[in-house]
C-alpha cells in the first residue's frame, strides 16, 4: 500500500532523527529473506541497540541529508534495510555480519561511520571493533602494566635477599 505525503514526511523525519544521533549505519540487501527471518533479525537488532528500518531509497536519501551519512546517498540502490548503531559504533555491523553468516540472502552492501563511506572490505573491520567496555578494559590494562612492573622491580631486591637468607638457613646444620 503506497504511503501518502504526510506518511512519507513522518518516515523521513523519524529516520533523520535516528540518523542524527547514530554512530554508524550499515545498509544490507535483504532480497529473498522470509518474514520470519526478518523478524528474527529485527529482534537481534533491538537487543543490540540497533535501529533497523526498511525504507524506500528516495526517502532514505532525504532522511540522511545534512547528516554524517549523506555520503551514502548515491549508493542506495535496490531493496535495502538500514541499520543505525545507537549505542556502539560497531553494533549494526556486528548484528548484520553475524546474521548474514547463517542467512546468505542478506548481503551487506555499504556502511558509513564518521561521514566516511566504507568499502565492503572495511565493513569487516568495523564489525570487529571492540565495544566501549572492552576498549576501556584494554586501556586500563595498558595503563596498569607499567605500575605493576615498577612494583615488581622495587620488590625484587627484598625478595632476593629473603630467598638468600632462607637458603643459608637451610644449608647450616641445626645447632
PDB file of C-alpha atoms in Angstrom:
ATOM      1  CA  UNK A   1       0.000   0.000   0.000  1.00  0.00           C
ATOM      2  CA  UNK A   2       1.556   3.315  -1.056  1.00  0.00           C
ATOM      3  CA  UNK A   3       2.225   5.998   1.520  1.00  0.00           C
ATOM      4  CA  UNK A   4       0.628   9.403   1.297  1.00  0.00           C
ATOM      5  CA  UNK A   5       2.672  12.599   1.595  1.00  0.00           C
ATOM      6  CA  UNK A   6       2.220  13.033   5.352  1.00  0.00           C
ATOM      7  CA  UNK A   7       3.240   9.407   5.998  1.00  0.00           C
ATOM      8  CA  UNK A   8       6.331   9.853   3.832  1.00  0.00           C
ATOM      9  CA  UNK A   9       7.247  13.015   5.714  1.00  0.00           C
ATOM     10  CA  UNK A  10       6.822  11.178   9.024  1.00  0.00           C
ATOM     11  CA  UNK A  11       9.109   8.339   7.853  1.00  0.00           C
ATOM     12  CA  UNK A  12      11.741  10.812   6.644  1.00  0.00           C
ATOM     13  CA  UNK A  13      11.563  12.747   9.932  1.00  0.00           C
ATOM     14  CA  UNK A  14      11.862   9.570  12.013  1.00  0.00           C
ATOM     15  CA  UNK A  15      14.834   8.215  10.060  1.00  0.00           C
ATOM     16  CA  UNK A  16      16.512  11.647  10.002  1.00  0.00           C
ATOM     17  CA  UNK A  17      16.150  11.904  13.783  1.00  0.00           C
ATOM     18  CA  UNK A  18      17.717   8.472  14.261  1.00  0.00           C
ATOM     19  CA  UNK A  19      20.463   9.220  11.720  1.00  0.00           C
ATOM     20  CA  UNK A  20      21.313  12.438  13.525  1.00  0.00           C
ATOM     21  CA  UNK A  21      22.078  10.544  16.754  1.00  0.00           C
ATOM     22  CA  UNK A  22      23.565   7.354  15.279  1.00  0.00           C
ATOM     23  CA  UNK A  23      27.255   6.457  15.401  1.00  0.00           C
ATOM     24  CA  UNK A  24      27.243   4.423  12.190  1.00  0.00           C
ATOM     25  CA  UNK A  25      24.913   2.961   9.592  1.00  0.00           C
ATOM     26  CA  UNK A  26      25.075  -0.248   7.586  1.00  0.00           C
ATOM     27  CA  UNK A  27      22.919  -0.986   4.539  1.00  0.00           C
ATOM     28  CA  UNK A  28      22.221  -4.563   3.506  1.00  0.00           C
ATOM     29  CA  UNK A  29      20.230  -6.086   0.693  1.00  0.00           C
ATOM     30  CA  UNK A  30      17.544  -8.366   2.079  1.00  0.00           C
ATOM     31  CA  UNK A  31      16.076  -9.740  -1.148  1.00  0.00           C
ATOM     32  CA  UNK A  32      14.821 -13.293  -0.594  1.00  0.00           C
ATOM     33  CA  UNK A  33      14.626 -13.227   3.214  1.00  0.00           C
ATOM     34  CA  UNK A  34      11.423 -14.627   4.653  1.00  0.00           C
ATOM     35  CA  UNK A  35       9.260 -12.655   7.047  1.00  0.00           C
ATOM     36  CA  UNK A  36      10.241 -14.924   9.932  1.00  0.00           C
ATOM     37  CA  UNK A  37      13.942 -14.320   9.208  1.00  0.00           C
ATOM     38  CA  UNK A  38      13.388 -10.549   9.076  1.00  0.00           C
ATOM     39  CA  UNK A  39      11.530 -10.734  12.385  1.00  0.00           C
ATOM     40  CA  UNK A  40      14.452 -12.658  13.862  1.00  0.00           C
ATOM     41  CA  UNK A  41      16.873 -10.017  12.516  1.00  0.00           C
ATOM     42  CA  UNK A  42      14.778  -7.220  13.996  1.00  0.00           C
ATOM     43  CA  UNK A  43      14.769  -8.917  17.407  1.00  0.00           C
ATOM     44  CA  UNK A  44      18.561  -9.326  17.366  1.00  0.00           C
ATOM     45  CA  UNK A  45      18.998  -5.713  16.282  1.00  0.00           C
ATOM     46  CA  UNK A  46      16.699  -4.436  19.011  1.00  0.00           C
ATOM     47  CA  UNK A  47      18.618  -6.416  21.640  1.00  0.00           C
ATOM     48  CA  UNK A  48      21.911  -4.895  20.432  1.00  0.00           C
ATOM     49  CA  UNK A  49      20.643  -1.300  20.432  1.00  0.00           C
ATOM     50  CA  UNK A  50      20.398  -1.088  16.650  1.00  0.00           C
ATOM     51  CA  UNK A  51      17.578   0.753  14.868  1.00  0.00           C
ATOM     52  CA  UNK A  52      16.600  -1.353  11.859  1.00  0.00           C
ATOM     53  CA  UNK A  53      14.345   0.047   9.154  1.00  0.00           C
ATOM     54  CA  UNK A  54      13.341  -0.818   5.599  1.00  0.00           C
ATOM     55  CA  UNK A  55      12.833   2.484   3.810  1.00  0.00           C
ATOM     56  CA  UNK A  56      12.371   3.398   0.181  1.00  0.00           C
ATOM     57  CA  UNK A  57      15.666   4.626  -1.175  1.00  0.00           C
ATOM     58  CA  UNK A  58      14.288   8.029  -2.177  1.00  0.00           C
ATOM     59  CA  UNK A  59      13.022   8.582   1.368  1.00  0.00           C
ATOM     60  CA  UNK A  60      16.303   7.317   2.833  1.00  0.00           C
ATOM     61  CA  UNK A  61      18.261   9.774   0.679  1.00  0.00           C
ATOM     62  CA  UNK A  62      16.180  12.637   2.027  1.00  0.00           C
ATOM     63  CA  UNK A  63      16.497  11.388   5.590  1.00  0.00           C
ATOM     64  CA  UNK A  64      20.293  11.230   5.551  1.00  0.00           C
ATOM     65  CA  UNK A  65      20.724  14.678   4.017  1.00  0.00           C
ATOM     66  CA  UNK A  66      22.662  17.015   6.295  1.00  0.00           C
ATOM     67  CA  UNK A  67      23.863  14.119   8.473  1.00  0.00           C
ATOM     68  CA  UNK A  68      27.184  12.273   8.643  1.00  0.00           C
ATOM     69  CA  UNK A  69      25.691   9.608   6.396  1.00  0.00           C
ATOM     70  CA  UNK A  70      24.968  11.810   3.387  1.00  0.00           C
ATOM     71  CA  UNK A  71      27.893  10.123   1.622  1.00  0.00           C
ATOM     72  CA  UNK A  72      25.693   7.022   1.217  1.00  0.00           C
ATOM     73  CA  UNK A  73      23.003   8.773  -0.821  1.00  0.00           C
ATOM     74  CA  UNK A  74      24.336   7.895  -4.268  1.00  0.00           C
ATOM     75  CA  UNK A  75      24.864   4.241  -3.343  1.00  0.00           C
ATOM     76  CA  UNK A  76      21.362   3.451  -2.025  1.00  0.00           C
ATOM     77  CA  UNK A  77      20.211   1.095  -4.781  1.00  0.00           C
ATOM     78  CA  UNK A  78      17.927  -1.909  -4.554  1.00  0.00           C
ATOM     79  CA  UNK A  79      15.909  -3.272  -1.631  1.00  0.00           C
ATOM     80  CA  UNK A  80      17.925  -2.240   1.404  1.00  0.00           C
ATOM     81  CA  UNK A  81      17.472  -2.457   5.129  1.00  0.00           C
ATOM     82  CA  UNK A  82      19.230   0.310   7.057  1.00  0.00           C
ATOM     83  CA  UNK A  83      20.754  -0.483  10.451  1.00  0.00           C
ATOM     84  CA  UNK A  84      21.716   2.509  12.610  1.00  0.00           C
ATOM     85  CA  UNK A  85      24.039   1.921  15.593  1.00  0.00           C
ATOM     86  CA  UNK A  86      22.606   3.826  18.526  1.00  0.00           C
ATOM     87  CA  UNK A  87      24.970   2.829  21.358  1.00  0.00           C
ATOM     88  CA  UNK A  88      28.141   1.238  19.948  1.00  0.00           C
ATOM     89  CA  UNK A  89      29.668   2.252  16.591  1.00  0.00           C
ATOM     90  CA  UNK A  90      30.154  -1.367  15.574  1.00  0.00           C
ATOM     91  CA  UNK A  91      26.815  -2.769  16.774  1.00  0.00           C
ATOM     92  CA  UNK A  92      24.964  -2.604  13.439  1.00  0.00           C
ATOM     93  CA  UNK A  93      27.852  -4.150  11.525  1.00  0.00           C
ATOM     94  CA  UNK A  94      28.164  -6.936  14.118  1.00  0.00           C
ATOM     95  CA  UNK A  95      24.454  -7.760  14.048  1.00  0.00           C
ATOM     96  CA  UNK A  96      24.213  -7.821  10.247  1.00  0.00           C
ATOM     97  CA  UNK A  97      27.507  -9.700   9.827  1.00  0.00           C
ATOM     98  CA  UNK A  98      26.526 -12.373  12.351  1.00  0.00           C
ATOM     99  CA  UNK A  99      23.070 -12.716  10.822  1.00  0.00           C
ATOM    100  CA  UNK A 100      24.450 -12.945   7.278  1.00  0.00           C
ATOM    101  CA  UNK A 101      26.638 -15.920   8.284  1.00  0.00           C
ATOM    102  CA  UNK A 102      23.521 -18.065   8.682  1.00  0.00           C
ATOM    103  CA  UNK A 103      21.434 -16.315   6.019  1.00  0.00           C
ATOM    104  CA  UNK A 104      23.152 -15.956   2.673  1.00  0.00           C
ATOM    105  CA  UNK A 105      20.227 -13.898   1.334  1.00  0.00           C
ATOM    106  CA  UNK A 106      21.293 -10.936   3.492  1.00  0.00           C
ATOM    107  CA  UNK A 107      24.183  -9.186   1.737  1.00  0.00           C
ATOM    108  CA  UNK A 108      25.906  -6.213   3.357  1.00  0.00           C
ATOM    109  CA  UNK A 109      26.357  -3.562   0.684  1.00  0.00           C
ATOM    110  CA  UNK A 110      27.758  -0.452   2.339  1.00  0.00           C
ATOM    111  CA  UNK A 111      28.433   1.273   5.617  1.00  0.00           C
ATOM    112  CA  UNK A 112      29.284   4.716   6.855  1.00  0.00           C
ATOM    113  CA  UNK A 113      30.888   5.969  10.029  1.00  0.00           C
ATOM    114  CA  UNK A 114      32.024   9.463  10.866  1.00  0.00           C
ATOM    115  CA  UNK A 115      30.976  10.873   7.493  1.00  0.00           C
ATOM    116  CA  UNK A 116      33.108   8.363   5.589  1.00  0.00           C
ATOM    117  CA  UNK A 117      31.751   5.708   3.250  1.00  0.00           C
ATOM    118  CA  UNK A 118      33.394   2.348   3.946  1.00  0.00           C
ATOM    119  CA  UNK A 119      34.357  -0.152   1.296  1.00  0.00           C
ATOM    120  CA  UNK A 120      32.980  -3.701   1.669  1.00  0.00           C
ATOM    121  CA  UNK A 121      36.371  -4.927   2.891  1.00  0.00           C
ATOM    122  CA  UNK A 122      36.371  -2.293   5.652  1.00  0.00           C
ATOM    123  CA  UNK A 123      32.958  -3.353   6.942  1.00  0.00           C
ATOM    124  CA  UNK A 124      34.612  -6.464   8.392  1.00  0.00           C
ATOM    125  CA  UNK A 125      36.959  -4.218  10.388  1.00  0.00           C
ATOM    126  CA  UNK A 126      34.015  -2.161  11.631  1.00  0.00           C
ATOM    127  CA  UNK A 127      32.263  -5.322  12.813  1.00  0.00           C
ATOM    128  CA  UNK A 128      35.314  -6.405  14.796  1.00  0.00           C
ATOM    129  CA  UNK A 129      35.778  -3.138  16.678  1.00  0.00           C
ATOM    130  CA  UNK A 130      35.676  -3.671  20.439  1.00  0.00           C
ATOM    131  CA  UNK A 131      32.698  -2.430  22.398  1.00  0.00           C
ATOM    132  CA  UNK A 132      33.105   0.560  24.700  1.00  0.00           C
ATOM    133  CA  UNK A 133      33.546  -1.654  27.764  1.00  0.00           C
ATOM    134  CA  UNK A 134      36.131  -3.831  26.005  1.00  0.00           C
ATOM    135  CA  UNK A 135      38.067  -0.773  24.815  1.00  0.00           C
ATOM    136  CA  UNK A 136      38.060   0.726  28.321  1.00  0.00           C
ATOM    137  CA  UNK A 137      39.269  -2.527  29.871  1.00  0.00           C
ATOM    138  CA  UNK A 138      42.112  -2.733  27.334  1.00  0.00           C
ATOM    139  CA  UNK A 139      43.052   0.875  28.073  1.00  0.00           C
ATOM    140  CA  UNK A 140      43.061   0.212  31.811  1.00  0.00           C
ATOM    141  CA  UNK A 141      45.255  -2.877  31.328  1.00  0.00           C
ATOM    142  CA  UNK A 142      47.744  -0.832  29.297  1.00  0.00           C
ATOM    143  CA  UNK A 143      47.763   1.931  31.907  1.00  0.00           C
ATOM    144  CA  UNK A 144      48.151  -0.541  34.798  1.00  0.00           C
ATOM    145  CA  UNK A 145      51.026  -2.565  33.298  1.00  0.00           C
ATOM    146  CA  UNK A 146      53.862  -0.039  33.927  1.00  0.00           C
ATOM    147  CA  UNK A 147      52.801   0.440  37.538  1.00  0.00           C
ATOM    148  CA  UNK A 148      52.740  -3.316  38.120  1.00  0.00           C
ATOM    149  CA  UNK A 149      56.200  -3.683  36.576  1.00  0.00           C
ATOM    150  CA  UNK A 150      57.525  -0.858  38.791  1.00  0.00           C
ATOM    151  CA  UNK A 151      56.194  -2.551  41.918  1.00  0.00           C
ATOM    152  CA  UNK A 152      57.768  -5.870  40.873  1.00  0.00           C
ATOM    153  CA  UNK A 153      61.092  -4.145  40.186  1.00  0.00           C
ATOM    154  CA  UNK A 154      61.101  -2.355  43.534  1.00  0.00           C
ATOM    155  CA  UNK A 155      60.181  -5.554  45.395  1.00  0.00           C
ATOM    156  CA  UNK A 156      62.764  -7.751  43.615  1.00  0.00           C
ATOM    157  CA  UNK A 157      65.859  -6.907  45.758  1.00  0.00           C
ATOM    158  CA  UNK A 158      63.997  -7.562  49.011  1.00  0.00           C
ATOM    159  CA  UNK A 159      62.580 -10.809  47.656  1.00  0.00           C
ATOM    160  CA  UNK A 160      66.038 -11.990  46.567  1.00  0.00           C
ATOM    161  CA  UNK A 161      67.537 -11.111  49.957  1.00  0.00           C
ATOM    162  CA  UNK A 162      64.872 -13.111  51.777  1.00  0.00           C
ATOM    163  CA  UNK A 163      65.427 -16.099  49.472  1.00  0.00           C
ATOM    164  CA  UNK A 164      69.217 -15.986  50.003  1.00  0.00           C
ATOM    165  CA  UNK A 165      68.803 -15.839  53.786  1.00  0.00           C
ATOM    166  CA  UNK A 166      66.359 -18.753  53.673  1.00  0.00           C
ATOM    167  CA  UNK A 167      68.819 -20.789  51.564  1.00  0.00           C
ATOM    168  CA  UNK A 168      71.673 -20.055  54.002  1.00  0.00           C
ATOM    169  CA  UNK A 169      69.463 -21.069  56.935  1.00  0.00           C
ATOM    170  CA  UNK A 170      68.538 -24.318  55.193  1.00  0.00           C
ATOM    171  CA  UNK A 171      72.227 -25.153  54.442  1.00  0.00           C
ATOM    172  CA  UNK A 172      73.520 -24.623  58.002  1.00  0.00           C
ATOM    173  CA  UNK A 173      73.126 -27.555  60.304  1.00  0.00           C
ATOM    174  CA  UNK A 174      70.608 -27.142  63.053  1.00  0.00           C
ATOM    175  CA  UNK A 175      72.530 -26.404  66.077  1.00  0.00           C
TER     176      UNK A 175
END
